Short mmCIF file of C-alpha atoms and ligand atoms in Angstrom, two decimals:
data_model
loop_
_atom_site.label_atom_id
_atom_site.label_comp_id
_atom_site.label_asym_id
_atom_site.label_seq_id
_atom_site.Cartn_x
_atom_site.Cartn_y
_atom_site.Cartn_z
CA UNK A 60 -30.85 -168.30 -27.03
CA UNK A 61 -28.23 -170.86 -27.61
CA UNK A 62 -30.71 -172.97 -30.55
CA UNK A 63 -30.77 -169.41 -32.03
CA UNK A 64 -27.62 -169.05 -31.81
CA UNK A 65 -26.87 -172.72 -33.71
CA UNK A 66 -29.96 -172.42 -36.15
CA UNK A 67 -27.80 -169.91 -37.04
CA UNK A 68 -24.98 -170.99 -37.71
CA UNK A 69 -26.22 -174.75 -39.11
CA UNK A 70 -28.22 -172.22 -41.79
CA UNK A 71 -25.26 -170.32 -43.14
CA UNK A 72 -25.47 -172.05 -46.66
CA UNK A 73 -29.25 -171.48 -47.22
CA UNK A 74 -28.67 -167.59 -45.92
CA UNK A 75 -26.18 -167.03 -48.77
CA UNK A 76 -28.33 -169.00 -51.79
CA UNK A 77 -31.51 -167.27 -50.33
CA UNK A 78 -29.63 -163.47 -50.34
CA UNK A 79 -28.74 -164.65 -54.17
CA UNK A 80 -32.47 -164.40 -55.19
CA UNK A 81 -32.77 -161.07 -53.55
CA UNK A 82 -30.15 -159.32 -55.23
CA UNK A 83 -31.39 -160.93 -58.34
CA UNK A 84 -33.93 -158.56 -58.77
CA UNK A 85 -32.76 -154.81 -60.34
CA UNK A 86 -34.72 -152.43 -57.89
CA UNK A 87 -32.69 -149.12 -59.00
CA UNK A 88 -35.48 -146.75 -57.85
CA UNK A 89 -33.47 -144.01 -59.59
CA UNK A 90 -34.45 -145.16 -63.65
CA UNK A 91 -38.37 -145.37 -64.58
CA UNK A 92 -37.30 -148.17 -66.64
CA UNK A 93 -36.82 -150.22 -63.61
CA UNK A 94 -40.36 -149.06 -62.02
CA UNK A 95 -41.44 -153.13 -62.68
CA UNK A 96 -38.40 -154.19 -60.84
CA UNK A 97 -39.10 -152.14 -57.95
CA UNK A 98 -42.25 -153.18 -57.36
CA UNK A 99 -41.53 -156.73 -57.95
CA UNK A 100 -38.45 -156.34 -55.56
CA UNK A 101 -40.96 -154.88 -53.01
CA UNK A 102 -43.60 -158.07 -53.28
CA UNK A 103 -40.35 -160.29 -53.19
CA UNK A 104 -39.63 -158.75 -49.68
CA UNK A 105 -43.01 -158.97 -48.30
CA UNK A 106 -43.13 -162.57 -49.40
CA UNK A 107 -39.78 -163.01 -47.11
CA UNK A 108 -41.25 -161.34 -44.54
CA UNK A 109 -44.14 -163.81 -44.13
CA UNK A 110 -42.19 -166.32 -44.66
CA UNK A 111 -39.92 -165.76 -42.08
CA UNK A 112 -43.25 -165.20 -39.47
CA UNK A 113 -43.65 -161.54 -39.73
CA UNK A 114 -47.47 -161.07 -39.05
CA UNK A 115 -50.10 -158.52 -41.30
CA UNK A 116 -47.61 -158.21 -43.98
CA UNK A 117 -48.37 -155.53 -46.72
CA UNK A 118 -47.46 -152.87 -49.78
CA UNK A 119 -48.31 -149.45 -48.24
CA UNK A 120 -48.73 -147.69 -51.63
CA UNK A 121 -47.89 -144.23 -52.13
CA UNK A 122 -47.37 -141.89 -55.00
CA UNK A 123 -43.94 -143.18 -55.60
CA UNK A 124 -42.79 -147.08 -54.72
CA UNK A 125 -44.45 -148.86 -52.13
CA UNK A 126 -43.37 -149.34 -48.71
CA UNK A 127 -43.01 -153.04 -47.00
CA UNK A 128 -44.62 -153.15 -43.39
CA UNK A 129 -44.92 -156.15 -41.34
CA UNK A 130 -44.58 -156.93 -37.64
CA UNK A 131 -45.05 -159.35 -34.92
CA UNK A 132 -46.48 -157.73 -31.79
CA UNK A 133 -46.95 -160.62 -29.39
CA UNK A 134 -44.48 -159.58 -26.54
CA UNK A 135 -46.47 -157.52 -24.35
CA UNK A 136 -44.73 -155.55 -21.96
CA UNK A 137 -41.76 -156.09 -24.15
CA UNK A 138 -40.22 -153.25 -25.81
CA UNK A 139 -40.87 -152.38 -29.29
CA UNK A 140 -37.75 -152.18 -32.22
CA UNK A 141 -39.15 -150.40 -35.37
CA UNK A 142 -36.60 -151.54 -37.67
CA UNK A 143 -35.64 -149.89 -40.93
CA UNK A 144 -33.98 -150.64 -44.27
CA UNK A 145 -34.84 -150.00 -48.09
CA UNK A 146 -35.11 -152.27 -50.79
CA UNK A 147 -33.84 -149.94 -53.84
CA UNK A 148 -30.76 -150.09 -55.39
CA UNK A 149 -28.41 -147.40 -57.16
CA UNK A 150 -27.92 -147.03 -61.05
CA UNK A 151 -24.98 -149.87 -61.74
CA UNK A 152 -23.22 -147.83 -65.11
CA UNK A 153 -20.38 -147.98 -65.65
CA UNK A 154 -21.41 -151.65 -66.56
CA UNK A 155 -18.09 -152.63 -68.44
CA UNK A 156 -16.23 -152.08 -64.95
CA UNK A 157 -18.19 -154.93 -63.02
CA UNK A 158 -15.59 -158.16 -62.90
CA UNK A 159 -19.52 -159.93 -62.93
CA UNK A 160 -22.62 -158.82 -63.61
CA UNK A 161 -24.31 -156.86 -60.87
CA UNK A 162 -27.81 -158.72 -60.74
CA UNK A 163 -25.54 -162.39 -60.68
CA UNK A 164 -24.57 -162.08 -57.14
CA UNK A 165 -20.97 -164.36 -56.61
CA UNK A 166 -19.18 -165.49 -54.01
CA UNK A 167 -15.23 -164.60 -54.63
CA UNK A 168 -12.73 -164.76 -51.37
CA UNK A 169 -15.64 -164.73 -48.86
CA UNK A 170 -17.58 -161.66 -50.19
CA UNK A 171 -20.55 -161.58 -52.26
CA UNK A 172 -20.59 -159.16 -54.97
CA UNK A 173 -23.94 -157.63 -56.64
CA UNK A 174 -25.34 -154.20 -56.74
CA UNK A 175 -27.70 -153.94 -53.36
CA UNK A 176 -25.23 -156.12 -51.41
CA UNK A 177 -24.08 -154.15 -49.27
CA UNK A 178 -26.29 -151.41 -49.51
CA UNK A 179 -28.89 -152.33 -48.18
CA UNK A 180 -30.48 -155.73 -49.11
CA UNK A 181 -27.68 -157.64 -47.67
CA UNK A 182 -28.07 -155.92 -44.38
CA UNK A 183 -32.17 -155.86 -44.35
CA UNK A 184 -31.69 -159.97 -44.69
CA UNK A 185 -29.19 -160.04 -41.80
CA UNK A 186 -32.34 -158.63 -39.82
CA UNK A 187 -34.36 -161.05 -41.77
CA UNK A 188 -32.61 -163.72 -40.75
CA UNK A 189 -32.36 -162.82 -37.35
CA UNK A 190 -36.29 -162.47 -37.05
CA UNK A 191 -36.71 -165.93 -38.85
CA UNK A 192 -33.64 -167.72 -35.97
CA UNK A 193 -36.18 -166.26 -33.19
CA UNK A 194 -39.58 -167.55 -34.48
CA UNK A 195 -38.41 -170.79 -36.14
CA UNK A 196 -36.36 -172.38 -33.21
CA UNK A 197 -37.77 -170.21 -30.16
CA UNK A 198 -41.60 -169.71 -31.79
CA UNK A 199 -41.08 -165.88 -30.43
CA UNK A 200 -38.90 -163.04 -30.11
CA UNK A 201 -38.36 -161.45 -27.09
CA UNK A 202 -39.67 -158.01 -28.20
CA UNK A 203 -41.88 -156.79 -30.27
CA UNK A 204 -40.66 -155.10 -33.77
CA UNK A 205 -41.92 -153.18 -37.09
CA UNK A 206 -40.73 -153.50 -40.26
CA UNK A 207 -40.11 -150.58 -42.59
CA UNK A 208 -38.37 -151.04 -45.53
CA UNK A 209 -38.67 -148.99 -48.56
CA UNK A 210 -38.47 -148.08 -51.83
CA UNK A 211 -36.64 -144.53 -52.53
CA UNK A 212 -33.91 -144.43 -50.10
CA UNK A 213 -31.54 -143.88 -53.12
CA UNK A 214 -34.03 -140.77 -54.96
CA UNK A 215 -34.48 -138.98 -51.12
CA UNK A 216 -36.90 -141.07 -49.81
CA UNK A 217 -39.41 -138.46 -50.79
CA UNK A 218 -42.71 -140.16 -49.83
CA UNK A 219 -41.68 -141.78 -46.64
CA UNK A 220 -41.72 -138.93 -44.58
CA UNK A 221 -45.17 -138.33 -45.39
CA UNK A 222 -45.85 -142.04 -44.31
CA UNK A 223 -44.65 -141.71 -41.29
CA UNK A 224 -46.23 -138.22 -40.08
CA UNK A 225 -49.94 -139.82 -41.17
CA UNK A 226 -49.10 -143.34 -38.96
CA UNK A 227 -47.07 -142.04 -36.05
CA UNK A 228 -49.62 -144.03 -34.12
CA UNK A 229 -48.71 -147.44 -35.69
CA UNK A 230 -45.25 -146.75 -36.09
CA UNK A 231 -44.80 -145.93 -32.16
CA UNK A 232 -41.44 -147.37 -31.01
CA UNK A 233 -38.77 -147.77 -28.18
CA UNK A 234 -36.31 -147.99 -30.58
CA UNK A 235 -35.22 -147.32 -34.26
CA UNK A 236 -33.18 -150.08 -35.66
CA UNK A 237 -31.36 -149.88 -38.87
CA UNK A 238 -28.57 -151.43 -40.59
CA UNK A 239 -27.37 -149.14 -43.71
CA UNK A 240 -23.94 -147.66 -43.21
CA UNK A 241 -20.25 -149.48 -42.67
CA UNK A 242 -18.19 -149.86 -40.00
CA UNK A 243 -15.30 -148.13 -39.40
CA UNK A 244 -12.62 -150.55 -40.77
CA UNK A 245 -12.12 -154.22 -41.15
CA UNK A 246 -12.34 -156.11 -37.78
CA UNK A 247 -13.67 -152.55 -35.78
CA UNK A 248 -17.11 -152.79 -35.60
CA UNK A 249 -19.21 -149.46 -35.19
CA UNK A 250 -22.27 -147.81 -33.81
CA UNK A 251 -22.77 -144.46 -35.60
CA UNK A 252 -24.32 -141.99 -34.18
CA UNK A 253 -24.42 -138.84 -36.57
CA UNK A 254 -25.02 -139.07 -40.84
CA UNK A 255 -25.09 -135.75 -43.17
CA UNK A 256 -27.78 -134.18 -44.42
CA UNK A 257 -27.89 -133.28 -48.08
CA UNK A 258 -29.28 -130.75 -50.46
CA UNK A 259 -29.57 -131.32 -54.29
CA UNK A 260 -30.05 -129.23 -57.19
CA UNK A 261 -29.38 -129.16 -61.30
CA UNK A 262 -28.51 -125.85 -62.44
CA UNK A 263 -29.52 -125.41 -66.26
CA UNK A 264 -27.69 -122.52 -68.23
CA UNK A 265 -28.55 -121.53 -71.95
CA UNK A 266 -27.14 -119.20 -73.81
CA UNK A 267 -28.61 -118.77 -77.12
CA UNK A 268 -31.51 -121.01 -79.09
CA UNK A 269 -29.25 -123.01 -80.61
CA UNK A 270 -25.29 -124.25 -80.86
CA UNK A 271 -23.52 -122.12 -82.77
CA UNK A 272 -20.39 -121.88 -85.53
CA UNK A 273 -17.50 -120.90 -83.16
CA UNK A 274 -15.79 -119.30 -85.41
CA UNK A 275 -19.02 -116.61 -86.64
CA UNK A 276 -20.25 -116.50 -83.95
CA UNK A 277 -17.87 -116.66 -81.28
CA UNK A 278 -16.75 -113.13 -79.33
CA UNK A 279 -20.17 -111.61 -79.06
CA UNK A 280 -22.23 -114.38 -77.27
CA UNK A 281 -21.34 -116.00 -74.17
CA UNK A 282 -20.21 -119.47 -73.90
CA UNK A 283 -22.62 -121.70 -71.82
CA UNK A 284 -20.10 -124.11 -70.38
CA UNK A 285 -17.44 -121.46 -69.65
CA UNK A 286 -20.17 -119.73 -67.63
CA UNK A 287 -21.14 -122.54 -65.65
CA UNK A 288 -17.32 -123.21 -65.24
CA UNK A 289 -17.16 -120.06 -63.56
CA UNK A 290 -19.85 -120.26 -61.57
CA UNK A 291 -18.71 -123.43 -59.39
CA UNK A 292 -15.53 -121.89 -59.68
CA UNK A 293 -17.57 -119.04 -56.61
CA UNK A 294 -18.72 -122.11 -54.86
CA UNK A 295 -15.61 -122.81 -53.22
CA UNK A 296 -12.41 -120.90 -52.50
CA UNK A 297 -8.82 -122.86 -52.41
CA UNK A 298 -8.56 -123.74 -48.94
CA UNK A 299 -11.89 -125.85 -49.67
CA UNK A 300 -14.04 -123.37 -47.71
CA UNK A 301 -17.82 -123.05 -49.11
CA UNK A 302 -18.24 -119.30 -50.51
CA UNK A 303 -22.13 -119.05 -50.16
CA UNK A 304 -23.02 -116.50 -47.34
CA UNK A 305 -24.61 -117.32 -44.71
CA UNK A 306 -23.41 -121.47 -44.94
CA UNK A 307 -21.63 -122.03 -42.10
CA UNK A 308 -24.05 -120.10 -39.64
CA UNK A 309 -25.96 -123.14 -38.28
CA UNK A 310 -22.49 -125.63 -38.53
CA UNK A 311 -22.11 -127.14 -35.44
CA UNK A 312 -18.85 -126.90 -34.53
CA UNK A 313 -17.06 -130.00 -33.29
CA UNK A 314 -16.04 -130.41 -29.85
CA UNK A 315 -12.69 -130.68 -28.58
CA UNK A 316 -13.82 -134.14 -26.81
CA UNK A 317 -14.96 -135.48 -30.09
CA UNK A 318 -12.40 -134.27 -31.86
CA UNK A 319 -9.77 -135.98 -29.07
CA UNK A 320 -11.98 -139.28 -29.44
CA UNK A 321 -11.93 -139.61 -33.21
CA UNK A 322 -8.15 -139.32 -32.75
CA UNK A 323 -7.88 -142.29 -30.97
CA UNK A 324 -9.53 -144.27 -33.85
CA UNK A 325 -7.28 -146.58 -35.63
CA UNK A 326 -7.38 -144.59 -38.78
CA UNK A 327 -4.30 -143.97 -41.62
CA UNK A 328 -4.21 -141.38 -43.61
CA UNK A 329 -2.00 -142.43 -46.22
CA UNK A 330 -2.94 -146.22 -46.61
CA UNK A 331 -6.65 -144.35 -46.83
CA UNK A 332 -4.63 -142.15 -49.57
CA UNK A 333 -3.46 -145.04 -51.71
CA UNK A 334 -6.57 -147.24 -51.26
CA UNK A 335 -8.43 -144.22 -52.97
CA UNK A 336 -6.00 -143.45 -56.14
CA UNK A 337 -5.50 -140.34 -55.28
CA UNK A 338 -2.45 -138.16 -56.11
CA UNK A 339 -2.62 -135.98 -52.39
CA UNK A 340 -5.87 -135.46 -50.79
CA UNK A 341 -7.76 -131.93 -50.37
CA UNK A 342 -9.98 -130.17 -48.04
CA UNK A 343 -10.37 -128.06 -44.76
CA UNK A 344 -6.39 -127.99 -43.83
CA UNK A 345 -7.41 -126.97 -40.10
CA UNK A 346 -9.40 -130.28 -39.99
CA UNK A 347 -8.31 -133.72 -40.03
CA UNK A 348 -9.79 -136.65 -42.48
CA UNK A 349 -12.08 -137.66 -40.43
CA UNK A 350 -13.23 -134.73 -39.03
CA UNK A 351 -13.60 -133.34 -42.99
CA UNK A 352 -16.10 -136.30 -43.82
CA UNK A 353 -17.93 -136.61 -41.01
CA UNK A 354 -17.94 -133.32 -39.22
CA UNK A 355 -17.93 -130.75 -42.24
CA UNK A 356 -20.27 -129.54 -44.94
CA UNK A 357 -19.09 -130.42 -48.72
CA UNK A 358 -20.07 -128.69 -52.10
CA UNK A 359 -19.69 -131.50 -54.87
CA UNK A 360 -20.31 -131.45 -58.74
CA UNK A 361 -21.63 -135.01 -58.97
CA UNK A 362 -21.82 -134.28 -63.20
CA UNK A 363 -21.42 -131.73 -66.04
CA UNK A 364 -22.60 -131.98 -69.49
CA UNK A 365 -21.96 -129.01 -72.14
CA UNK A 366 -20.52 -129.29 -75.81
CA UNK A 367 -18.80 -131.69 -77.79
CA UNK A 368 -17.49 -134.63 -76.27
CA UNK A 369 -17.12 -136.85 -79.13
CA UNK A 370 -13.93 -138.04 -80.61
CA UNK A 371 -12.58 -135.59 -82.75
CA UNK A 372 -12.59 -131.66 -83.08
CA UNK A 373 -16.33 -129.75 -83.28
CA UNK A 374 -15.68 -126.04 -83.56
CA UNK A 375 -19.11 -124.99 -81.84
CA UNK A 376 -20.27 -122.88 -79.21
CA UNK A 377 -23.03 -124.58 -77.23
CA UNK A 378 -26.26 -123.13 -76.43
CA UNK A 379 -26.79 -125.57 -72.88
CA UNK A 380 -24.47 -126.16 -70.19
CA UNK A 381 -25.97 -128.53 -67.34
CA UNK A 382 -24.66 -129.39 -63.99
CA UNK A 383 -25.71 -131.92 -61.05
CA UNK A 384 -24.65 -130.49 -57.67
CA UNK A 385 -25.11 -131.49 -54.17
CA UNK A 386 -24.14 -130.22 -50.55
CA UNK A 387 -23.75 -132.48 -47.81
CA UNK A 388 -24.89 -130.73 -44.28
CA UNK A 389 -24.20 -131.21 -40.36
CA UNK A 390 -25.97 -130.55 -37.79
CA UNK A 391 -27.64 -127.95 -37.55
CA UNK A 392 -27.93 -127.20 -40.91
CA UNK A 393 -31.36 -127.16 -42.85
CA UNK A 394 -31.48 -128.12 -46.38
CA UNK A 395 -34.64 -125.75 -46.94
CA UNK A 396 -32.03 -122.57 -45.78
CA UNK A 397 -29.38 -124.46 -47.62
CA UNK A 398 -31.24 -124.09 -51.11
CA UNK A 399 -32.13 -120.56 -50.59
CA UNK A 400 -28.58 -119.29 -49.78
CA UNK A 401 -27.38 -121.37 -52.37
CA UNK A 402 -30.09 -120.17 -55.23
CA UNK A 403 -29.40 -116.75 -54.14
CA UNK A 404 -25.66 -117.13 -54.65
CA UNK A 405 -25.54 -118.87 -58.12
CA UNK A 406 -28.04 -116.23 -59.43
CA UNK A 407 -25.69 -113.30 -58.35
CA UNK A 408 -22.87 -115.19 -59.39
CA UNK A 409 -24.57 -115.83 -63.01
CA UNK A 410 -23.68 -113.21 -65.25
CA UNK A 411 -26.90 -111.73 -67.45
CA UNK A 412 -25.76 -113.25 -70.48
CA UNK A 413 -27.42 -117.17 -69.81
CA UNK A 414 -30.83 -118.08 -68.54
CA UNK A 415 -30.28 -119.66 -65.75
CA UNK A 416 -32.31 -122.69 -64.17
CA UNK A 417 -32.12 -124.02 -60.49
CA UNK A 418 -34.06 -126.95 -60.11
CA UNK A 419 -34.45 -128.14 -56.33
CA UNK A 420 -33.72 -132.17 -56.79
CA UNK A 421 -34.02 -133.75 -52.74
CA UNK A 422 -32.79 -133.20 -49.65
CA UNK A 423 -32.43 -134.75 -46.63
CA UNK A 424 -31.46 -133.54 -42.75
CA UNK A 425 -28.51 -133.97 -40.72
CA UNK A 426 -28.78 -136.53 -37.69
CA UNK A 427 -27.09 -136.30 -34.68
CA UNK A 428 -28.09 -138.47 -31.47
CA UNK A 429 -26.77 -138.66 -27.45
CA UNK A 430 -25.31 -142.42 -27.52
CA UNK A 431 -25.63 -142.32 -23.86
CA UNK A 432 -28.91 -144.44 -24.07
CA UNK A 433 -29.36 -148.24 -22.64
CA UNK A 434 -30.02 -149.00 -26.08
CA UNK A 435 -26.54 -148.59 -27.78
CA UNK A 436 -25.40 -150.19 -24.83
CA UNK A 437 -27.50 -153.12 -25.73
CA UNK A 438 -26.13 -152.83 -29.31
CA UNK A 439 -22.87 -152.96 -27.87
CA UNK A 440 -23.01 -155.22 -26.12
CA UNK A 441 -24.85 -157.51 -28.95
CA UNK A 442 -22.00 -156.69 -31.38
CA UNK A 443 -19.39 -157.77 -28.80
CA UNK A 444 -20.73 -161.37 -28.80
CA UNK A 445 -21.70 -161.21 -32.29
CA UNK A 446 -18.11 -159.99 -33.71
CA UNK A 447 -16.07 -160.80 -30.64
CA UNK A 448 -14.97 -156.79 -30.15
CA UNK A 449 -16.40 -154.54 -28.74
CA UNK A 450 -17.98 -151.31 -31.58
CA UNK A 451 -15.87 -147.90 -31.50
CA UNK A 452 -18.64 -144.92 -32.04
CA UNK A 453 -18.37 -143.18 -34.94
CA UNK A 454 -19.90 -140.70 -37.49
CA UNK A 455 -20.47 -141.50 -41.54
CA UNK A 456 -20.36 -139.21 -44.64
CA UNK A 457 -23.52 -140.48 -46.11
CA UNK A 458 -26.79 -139.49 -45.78
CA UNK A 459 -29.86 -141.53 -44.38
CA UNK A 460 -32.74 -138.83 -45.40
CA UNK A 461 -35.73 -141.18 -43.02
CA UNK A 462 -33.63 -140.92 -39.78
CA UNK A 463 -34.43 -137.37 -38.15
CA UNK A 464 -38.13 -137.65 -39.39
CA UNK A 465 -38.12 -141.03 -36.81
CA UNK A 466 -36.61 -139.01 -34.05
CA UNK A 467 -38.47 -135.44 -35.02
CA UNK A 468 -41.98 -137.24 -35.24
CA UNK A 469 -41.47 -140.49 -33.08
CA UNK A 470 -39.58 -139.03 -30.77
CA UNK A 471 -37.36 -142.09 -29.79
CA UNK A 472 -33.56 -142.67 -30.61
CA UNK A 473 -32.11 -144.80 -33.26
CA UNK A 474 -29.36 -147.53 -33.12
CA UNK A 475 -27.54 -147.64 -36.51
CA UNK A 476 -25.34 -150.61 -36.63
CA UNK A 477 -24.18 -151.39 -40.36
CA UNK A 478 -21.95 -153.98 -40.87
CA UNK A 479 -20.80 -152.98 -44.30
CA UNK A 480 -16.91 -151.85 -45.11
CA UNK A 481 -15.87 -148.84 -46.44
CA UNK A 482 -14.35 -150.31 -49.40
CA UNK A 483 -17.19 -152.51 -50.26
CA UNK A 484 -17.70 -149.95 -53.01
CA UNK A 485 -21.60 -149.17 -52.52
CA UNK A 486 -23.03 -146.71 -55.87
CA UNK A 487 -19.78 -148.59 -57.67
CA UNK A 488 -18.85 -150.97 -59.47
CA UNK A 489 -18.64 -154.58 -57.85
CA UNK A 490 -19.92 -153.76 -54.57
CA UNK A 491 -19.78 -156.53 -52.36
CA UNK A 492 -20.74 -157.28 -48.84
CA UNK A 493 -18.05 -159.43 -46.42
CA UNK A 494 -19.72 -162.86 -45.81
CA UNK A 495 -18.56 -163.06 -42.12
CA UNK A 496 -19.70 -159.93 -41.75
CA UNK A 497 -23.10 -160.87 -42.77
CA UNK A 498 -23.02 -163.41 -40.86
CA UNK A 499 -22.06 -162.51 -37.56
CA UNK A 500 -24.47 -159.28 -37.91
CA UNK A 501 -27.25 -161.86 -37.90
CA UNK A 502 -25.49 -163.18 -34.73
CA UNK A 503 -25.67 -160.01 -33.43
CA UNK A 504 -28.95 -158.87 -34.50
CA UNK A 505 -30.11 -162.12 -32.92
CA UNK A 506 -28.70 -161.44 -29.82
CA UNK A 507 -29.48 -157.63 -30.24
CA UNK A 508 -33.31 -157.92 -29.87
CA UNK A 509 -32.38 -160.07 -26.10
CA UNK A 510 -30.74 -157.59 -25.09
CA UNK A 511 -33.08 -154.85 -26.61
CA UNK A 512 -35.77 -156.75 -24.33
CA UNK A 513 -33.64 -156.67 -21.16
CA UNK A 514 -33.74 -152.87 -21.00
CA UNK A 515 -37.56 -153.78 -20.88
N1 LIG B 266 -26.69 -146.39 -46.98
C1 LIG B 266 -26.48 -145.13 -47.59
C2 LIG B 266 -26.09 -144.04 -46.62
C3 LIG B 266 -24.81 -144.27 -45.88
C4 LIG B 266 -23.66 -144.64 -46.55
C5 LIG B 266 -24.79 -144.11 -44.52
C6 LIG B 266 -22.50 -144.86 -45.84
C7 LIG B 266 -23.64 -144.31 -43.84
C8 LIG B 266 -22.49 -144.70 -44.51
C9 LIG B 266 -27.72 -144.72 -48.33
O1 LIG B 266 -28.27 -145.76 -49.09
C10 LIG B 266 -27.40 -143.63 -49.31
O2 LIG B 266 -26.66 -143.87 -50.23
N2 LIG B 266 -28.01 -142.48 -49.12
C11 LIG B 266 -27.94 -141.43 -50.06
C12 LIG B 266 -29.06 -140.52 -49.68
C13 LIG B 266 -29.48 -139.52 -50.70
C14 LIG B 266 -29.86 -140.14 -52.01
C15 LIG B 266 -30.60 -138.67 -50.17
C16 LIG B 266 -26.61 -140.73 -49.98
O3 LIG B 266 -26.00 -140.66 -48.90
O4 LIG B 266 -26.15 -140.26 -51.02
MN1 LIG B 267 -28.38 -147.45 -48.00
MN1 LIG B 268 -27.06 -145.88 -50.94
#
């Protein structure tokens, strides 16, 4: 373990220039103008992963972009890691905000900044590099593992759930590995243990078959964009409670014990404040921070588009009004129910005098797991050695769609340990991933599949 452990750390330069040509390529799954990218992003991984020794390397096509399996199976008796990441990358606008450009990854004050740094390319070649330490100095690992990684993490994932129901078989596990989310602050490494769900819908609204003169017009027809105005305005009352009926029926509620151990967390609420811009923050009063983000459902309006919004004065009345919307869920929330109570509410919110359009976008499920397995332990104990402190447990905000389809249909627990920081501004501009952190997380992924074996 210890030439791992130095091939390591003599490799550090080569990691960094090597992570450079990854983040090179623009896999933003989310524009079909990128669909070339993708794909070449997704042949640029499974060329890593034989590269680094991965064995019967391949694209799994499906209707969308492909998925990367590989694996190296030659510990028998060994457990097995199936280890998970995607390849795709967000949308980088607003362009003119990045201090350099997001496909030119650079190294400033020990972080290296490029769209897919952090999330997750930077993290998937931690693992990489990891895998590559074991069979380059050691010729093995000590268990076996399965690759995953894939292309539509950032649209829903919406073909991978279908991969893994048809190849449960092949996929069978021990363990679910994945590095995707942060941890909880600078210098406190994390195991998290619960993500949201989410449900995602446009809502289209037109009022007549074309804009209108305000002024001849306006008074007898209604106004698109003051409609749709008012209908978020019945998503939500002012204590920041969710108006649909039926919402909160499945919401978990949080226990007292969890509640008592997130207060222990070295969190603060107004450095948090400032470090977000934000004139006072809002939500659930009768919940704390934490508890909002990681315990409690959300409406959002993630964009609206009506009217004039040129420089200048148009006097018009539009005839579209168009909003993006999204819910994030908790356990036990289902994002099928979700869209139903939430359809049913916007169309008897709606008055008669739009069409209205709901269009069902993705959706994901809430994950929740026990962390009283021996594998957290193991990761524990990995990122002990491999950061030098021991993880706190926590929850995250965000959404990881794949993760309760591996513990519905595999039927084994996952171990998310992300080494990411909450203000390495993922789906922003300059996102950036912490180089020590990178670097010790392929200490600690090293040392994680050792102790992975040990529970063996
Ligand atoms: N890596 C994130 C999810 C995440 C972020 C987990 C922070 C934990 C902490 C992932 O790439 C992501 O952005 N997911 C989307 C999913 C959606 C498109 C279905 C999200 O959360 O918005
Ligand atoms: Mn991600
Ligand atoms: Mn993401």
């Amino acid at each position: 373990m210890l030439s791992v452990i130095d091939f390591i750390h003599t490799n550090r330069d080569r990691y960094v220039s090597q992570l450079k040509q990854y983040l090179a390529i623009p896999s933003i799954s989310a524009l079909p103008e990128h669909t070339g990218d993708v794909r070449h992003c997704a042949e640029w991984t499974a060329e890593e992963m034989r590269r680094i020794g991965l064995e019967n390397v391949r694209l799994e096509e499906t209707p969308g972009n492909p998925i990367v399996y590989g694996e190296w199976l030659q510990a028998p008796g060994a457990p097995t890691i199936l280890f998970y990441g995607h390849y795709d990358v967000q949308p980088v606008d607003p362009l003119d905000l990045w201090e350099s450009p997001p496909f030119d990854a650079t190294v400033r004050d020990g972080e290296i900044y490029a769209r897919g740094a952090a999330d997750d390319k930077g993290q998937v070649f931690m693992h990489f590099k990891a895998i590559e330490a074991h069979l380059k100095q050691a010729g093995r690992l000590p268990v076996n593992i399965k690759v995953v990684i894939e292309g539509e993490e950032e649209v829903g994932s919406k073909n991978l759930d279908d991969f893994v129901r048809a190849n449960k078989a092949r996929l069978a596990a021990n363990v679910v590995v994945i590095s995707d989310s942060a941890m909880f602050d600078r210098g406190v490494p994390s195991i998290c243990y619960s993500l949201r769900g989410l449900a995602y819908f446009q809502i289209d609204l037109r009022g007549t078959k074309s804009d209108l003169h305000s002024g001849v017009f306006g008074g007898a027809v209604a106004n698109p964009a003051m409609v749709l105005a008012h209908v978020l305005a019945q998503m939500k009352d002012k204590g920041g409670r969710i108006k649909i009926p039926g919402f909160y029926d499945d919401v978990r509620p949080l226990s007292d014990a969890e509640r008592a151990a997130w207060r222990t967390l070295p969190f603060n609420e107004k450095k948090y404040r400032k470090d977000l811009g934000a004139p006072k923050l809002a939500g659930e009063k009768e919940f704390s921070v934490l508890e909002r983000v990681w315990g409690r459902p959300t409406f959002e309006v993630n964009g609206l588009l009506s009217g004039f919004t040129g420089d200048g004065a148009k006097t018009v009345i539009p005839a579209l009004a168009m909003a993006k919307v999204s819910m994030r869920l908790v356990p036990n929330q289902h994002p099928d129910k979700i869209a139903e109570l939430f359809e049913a509410h916007v169309r008897k919110v709606a008055p008669k005098t739009v069409e209205l359009k709901v269009t069902r976008m993705h959706g994901g499920k809430p994950w929740i797991t026990d962390y009283d397995n021996p594998f957290v332990q193991a990761a524990g104990r990995a990122i002990e050695q491999g950061f030098g402190k021991a993880p706190v447990f926590c929850r995250e905000g965000g959404s990881i769609p794949v993760v309760s389809t591996f513990q519905e249909e595999l039927g084994v627990p996952a171990v998310l340990f992300g080494v990411g920081l909450p203000d390495e501004n993922a789906h922003a501009p300059n996102e950036r991933l912490d180089l020590s952190n990178f670097h010790n997380g392929i200490v600690a992924s090293a040392i994680l599949y050792e102790e992975i074996a040990k529970t063996g």
